Amino acid sequence: MTILVTGGAGYIGSHTCVALLEAGYEIAILDSFQNSKPELLKRIKEITGKDFKAYDVDLLDSDGVERVFSECSIDAVIHFAGLKAVGESVANPLHYYHNNIVGTLVLCQTMQKYGVNRLVFSSSATVYGVQETVPLTEDLPLCPASPYGRTKMMIEQILTDICSSDSNWSVALLRYFNPVGAHPSGLIGEDPTGVPNNLLPFVTQVAVGKLNQLSVYGNDYETPDGTGIRDYIHIMDLANGHLKALNWVTLNTGADAFNLGSGTGHSVMQVIKTFEEATGVKISYQAAARRPGDIAISYADPTKAKRLLGWQTERSLLEMCVDAWRWQRNNPNGYQSES
Ligand code: NAD
Ligand code: UD1
């Protein structure tokens, strides 16, 4: 079975490619490398000992996408390709709507042309926005707070409409919570461009000496220690969720949404303390103002994924920290380290 992985050179895509290859799937990667490095392809081969096709193609280039479908006999698609920086999406919404939505339309049109109708889509917990209660369940009304989040909500709607119009289609809409960590080999991991926005890459860059101090955004939330609570999920657990979702789209039709989270929330202070415990490295931090757009508490109700996909997380926050640190320590400059 051959799986087309759009955005397969990115953080989540690359770890999922490793999981797919190790499970015996053939893969083809399509990526424009606008937020990733070709070096990563070598690392995937090094970890798995397997070869695969990779295309430097932008999803907005319909001829390029068609070439990939004509050269590979694709059975299903995992669609990671997209832009994901919340702040950038607020500053440049047109760019985000164009890239994420038009890219998905081109992909689906080409899938339709080639009779490929199984798709696993990277949505995000950001589609929930601010809700009255936690844990978050899939049936809540969606109210994303940024253009980025709205691209995810709109794409979910588009894919649901395609499934309603054609009963041969099957789409799993995966709402990721907070993916962190790295492959245990330390060969692949998260390689953010510029100063990281997300907590754990910031922590690891402080630990390795690239950044001086972490700002803890808000210590006056209504949480036990006053800092924000999130549902962190090990990247390899998330990767395995995609294999389960692939099974689901193979056996079912229609569109359905699944939370991929652990069901447990951890505060910023708990993350700092667990990282220090896991690595023996002290993290310098200071309290700072709340980050605009942040919510106090977000964590998943993962019951539906467990029941219908047969998936749940297996790795602890400590393992996430150990693996994130191994990656950062071995690759202080990410994939640039070698060149
Ligand atoms: P990433 O930026 O590391 O990977 C995305 C990949 O898509 C990159 O390699 C980029 O070059 C590629 N890409 C972007 N636009 C493209 C286009 N038009 N054509 C071809 N390739 C294109 O991001 P990631 O963290 O691996 O996220 C993967 C997906 O999961 C994204 O859709 C993201 O929105 C979603 N997601 C991520 C998180 C997270 O915390 N990382 C959380 C929820 C959802
Ligand atoms: C952010 C995005 C969200 C995206 C998610 C995963 C925003 C507003 N939201 O969410 O859309 O889906 O990443 O990619 O950008 N924190 C600090 N100091 C830092 C960085 C973060 O204290 O330097 C805190 C945050 O306030 C939050 C927690 O750490 O309480 C986690 O932050 P982050 O990793 O950015 O994830 P999200 O806020 O969940």
Tab-separated table of C-alpha atoms and ligand atoms in Angstrom, residues 84-87 124-126 146 148-149 176-180 190 196-203 214-218 221 227-232 266-268 290-296 298, ligand 2:
chain	number	residue	atom	x	y	z
A	84	LYS	CA	0.987	26.788	11.034
A	85	ALA	CA	2.221	29.969	12.729
A	86	VAL	CA	-0.701	31.646	14.488
A	87	GLY	CA	0.854	35.145	14.658
A	124	SER	CA	-5.761	21.038	15.278
A	125	ALA	CA	-7.203	21.487	18.739
A	126	THR	CA	-7.043	25.181	17.900
A	146	SER	CA	-7.073	32.994	14.412
A	148	TYR	CA	-4.752	29.766	10.980
A	149	GLY	CA	-7.394	28.044	13.091
A	176	TYR	CA	-3.885	17.305	17.454
A	177	PHE	CA	-3.277	18.730	20.889
A	178	ASN	CA	0.352	19.746	21.657
A	179	PRO	CA	2.879	17.513	19.882
A	180	VAL	CA	6.359	17.590	21.424
A	190	GLU	CA	11.364	19.721	15.736
A	196	PRO	CA	10.403	29.159	18.703
A	197	ASN	CA	6.812	30.129	19.524
A	198	ASN	CA	6.018	26.880	21.278
A	199	LEU	CA	6.993	26.031	24.820
A	200	LEU	CA	9.124	22.895	24.577
A	201	PRO	CA	11.382	23.997	21.678
A	202	PHE	CA	11.948	27.230	23.616
A	203	VAL	CA	12.865	25.248	26.739
A	214	LEU	CA	12.204	31.437	29.064
A	215	SER	CA	9.326	33.842	29.597
A	216	VAL	CA	6.428	32.125	31.355
A	217	TYR	CA	3.429	33.760	29.746
A	218	GLY	CA	1.028	34.354	32.615
A	221	TYR	CA	-4.493	31.932	35.351
A	227	THR	CA	0.369	28.915	34.592
A	228	GLY	CA	-1.320	27.674	31.414
A	229	ILE	CA	-2.284	24.016	31.079
A	230	ARG	CA	-1.968	22.018	27.856
A	231	ASP	CA	-2.238	18.417	26.680
A	232	TYR	CA	1.285	17.483	25.527
A	266	HIS	CA	0.287	19.824	32.382
A	267	SER	CA	1.098	23.391	33.410
A	268	VAL	CA	4.058	25.396	32.118
A	290	ARG	CA	-0.061	36.568	29.363
A	291	ARG	CA	0.418	35.955	25.618
A	292	PRO	CA	-2.462	37.477	23.633
A	293	GLY	CA	-4.809	34.807	22.332
A	294	ASP	CA	-3.766	32.184	24.921
A	295	ILE	CA	-6.330	30.236	26.889
A	296	ALA	CA	-5.896	28.998	30.468
A	298	SER	CA	-6.835	22.959	27.094
B	2	UD1	C1	0.045	27.244	20.157
B	2	UD1	C2	-0.851	27.957	19.176
B	2	UD1	C3	-1.893	26.961	18.672
B	2	UD1	C4	-1.217	25.732	18.056
B	2	UD1	C5	-0.305	25.117	19.125
B	2	UD1	C6	0.447	23.923	18.628
B	2	UD1	C7	-0.921	30.308	19.878
B	2	UD1	C8	-1.757	31.387	20.499
B	2	UD1	N1	-1.487	29.083	19.834
B	2	UD1	O1	-0.765	26.810	21.203
B	2	UD1	O2	-2.727	27.558	17.721
B	2	UD1	O3	-2.188	24.787	17.651
B	2	UD1	O4	0.640	26.111	19.555
B	2	UD1	O5	1.380	24.297	17.639
B	2	UD1	O6	0.176	30.545	19.412
B	2	UD1	N2	4.416	29.384	26.831
B	2	UD1	C9	5.240	30.114	27.659
B	2	UD1	N3	6.397	30.615	27.128
B	2	UD1	C10	6.769	30.417	25.825
B	2	UD1	C11	5.911	29.649	24.985
B	2	UD1	C12	4.734	29.161	25.533
B	2	UD1	O7	4.944	30.311	28.834
B	2	UD1	O8	7.824	30.910	25.406
B	2	UD1	C13	3.175	28.813	27.395
B	2	UD1	C14	1.901	29.260	26.689
B	2	UD1	O9	1.417	30.446	27.271
B	2	UD1	C15	0.982	28.056	26.933
B	2	UD1	C16	1.949	26.856	26.950
B	2	UD1	O10	3.237	27.409	27.216
B	2	UD1	O11	0.377	28.140	28.198
B	2	UD1	C17	2.014	26.114	25.624
B	2	UD1	O12	2.280	27.049	24.581
B	2	UD1	P1	2.514	26.567	23.060
B	2	UD1	O13	3.530	25.494	23.039
B	2	UD1	O14	2.777	27.792	22.261
B	2	UD1	O15	1.132	25.899	22.656
B	2	UD1	P2	-0.353	26.482	22.647
B	2	UD1	O16	-0.442	27.725	23.438
B	2	UD1	O17	-1.253	25.386	23.053
